C-alpha cells in the first residue's frame, strides 16, 4: 500500500470518528497503532508501551484529535503484549477511564509481574527441553525481564465475554476471541461499518508470530499457538469486512487474500520442516538452525515457537513423532 492510499483510507476512517495514532515502541516491530474512537464513551483502543516518549506522542495525537488524555472514558486492550498494554494503567489513572479486556485475560493482566516471570520460566524450560543451550536460554530470560519496565499491571473493570457486544456511541463492537499470536488476542468487529479492530491478529506487512505462552487459565504447560492461530485465521476469513485496523502497519483491505497467503506459507513451512526431519531426526532448535542458520540469541524463542507450532501440526497429522535423548526432545518422521 502506498502512502497516498494509506492516507485516503485513514482519512475515510477518521470521518467515521476513528483516529489512527502510531506510537513508538522499543521493539523490532516498530510503531504500534492506537485508535481513538470518538463518542460517549471516548474510547482508546490499546495504549502503547510504558515509556515517556510513547506517552508524549500519545498525548499529542489525542490533542490533535481535539481531546485530552484526561477525557478518555474507556480503554480497550486487544491482547496482553506490553507494546499494547504498557500505558493503560497510566491513562486510566489520569482519566478515571474504565478498562475493558477479554474476561479470560483479566487475571493475566492483573498480575503482570508474576505472570511475566512465569512466562519466562516456561520459556527457559521449553528452550532447554528443545535443544537450546542453557546459556542462551538464561541470557534470553535476563533480556526478557529487562523489557518488563515497558509493561505494567492492568486492572480490568469491564471484562468482556467472547461473543458479547461492546456498545460505544452508535457503534457496536462484537468481541471475538482469536487466540494464536497471544492467548488473549481479541478482534472487535463493527458489523455496521464492515470493519474490525484486529490488534496483532493479522498484520499487513509481516506474519504475526504465534508465540508460545502460558495458558490464560493458569494451567501448567504451554499453548498450542500455531494450531490455535490457524483455527482463528479460518474464523476471521469468514468475516464480512472491508477493513481491518491492525496493531502495526497499514490497514488491511483484503483480509481473505492476506489470510490465504499466511495459511499457504504455513503449509510450505510445515512441509519444509517435514523434509528436514526426513533427512535425519533433530530437536526443534536443530530444525530452527537448519532453516535460519545460526539463530541470533534474541530470536531463539521466536524461532523455536514457530518450529514447535509446526511440530504440533505435523504431530496432529500423524506425520512426526517424538522421542527423548538426554533430556532433549527429538523429532523424526513417521510417514
Ligand atoms: Zn504488538
mmCIF file of C-alpha atoms and ligand atoms in Angstrom, residues 25 29-32 46 78-79 81-84 181 199-200 203 247-248, ligand 1:
data_model
loop_
_atom_site.group_PDB
_atom_site.id
_atom_site.type_symbol
_atom_site.label_atom_id
_atom_site.label_comp_id
_atom_site.label_asym_id
_atom_site.label_seq_id
_atom_site.Cartn_x
_atom_site.Cartn_y
_atom_site.Cartn_z
ATOM 1 C CA UNK A 25 7.853 1.094 20.766
ATOM 2 C CA UNK A 29 8.014 -4.463 15.189
ATOM 3 C CA UNK A 30 8.177 -0.646 15.224
ATOM 4 C CA UNK A 31 5.253 1.636 15.992
ATOM 5 C CA UNK A 32 2.007 0.395 17.451
ATOM 6 C CA UNK A 46 -4.579 -0.046 23.010
ATOM 7 C CA UNK A 78 -6.645 -6.082 22.166
ATOM 8 C CA UNK A 79 -4.207 -8.518 23.837
ATOM 9 C CA UNK A 81 1.553 -7.888 24.968
ATOM 10 C CA UNK A 82 3.386 -4.972 26.556
ATOM 11 C CA UNK A 83 3.573 -2.799 23.447
ATOM 12 C CA UNK A 84 -0.246 -2.659 23.659
ATOM 13 C CA UNK A 181 -0.399 -14.609 18.284
ATOM 14 C CA UNK A 199 -4.800 -5.894 17.236
ATOM 15 C CA UNK A 200 -1.936 -8.146 16.098
ATOM 16 C CA UNK A 203 -0.745 -7.681 10.112
ATOM 17 C CA UNK A 247 -1.915 -3.045 15.776
ATOM 18 C CA UNK A 248 1.055 -2.392 13.476
HETATM 19 ZN ZN1 LIG B 1 2.044 -5.652 19.007
#
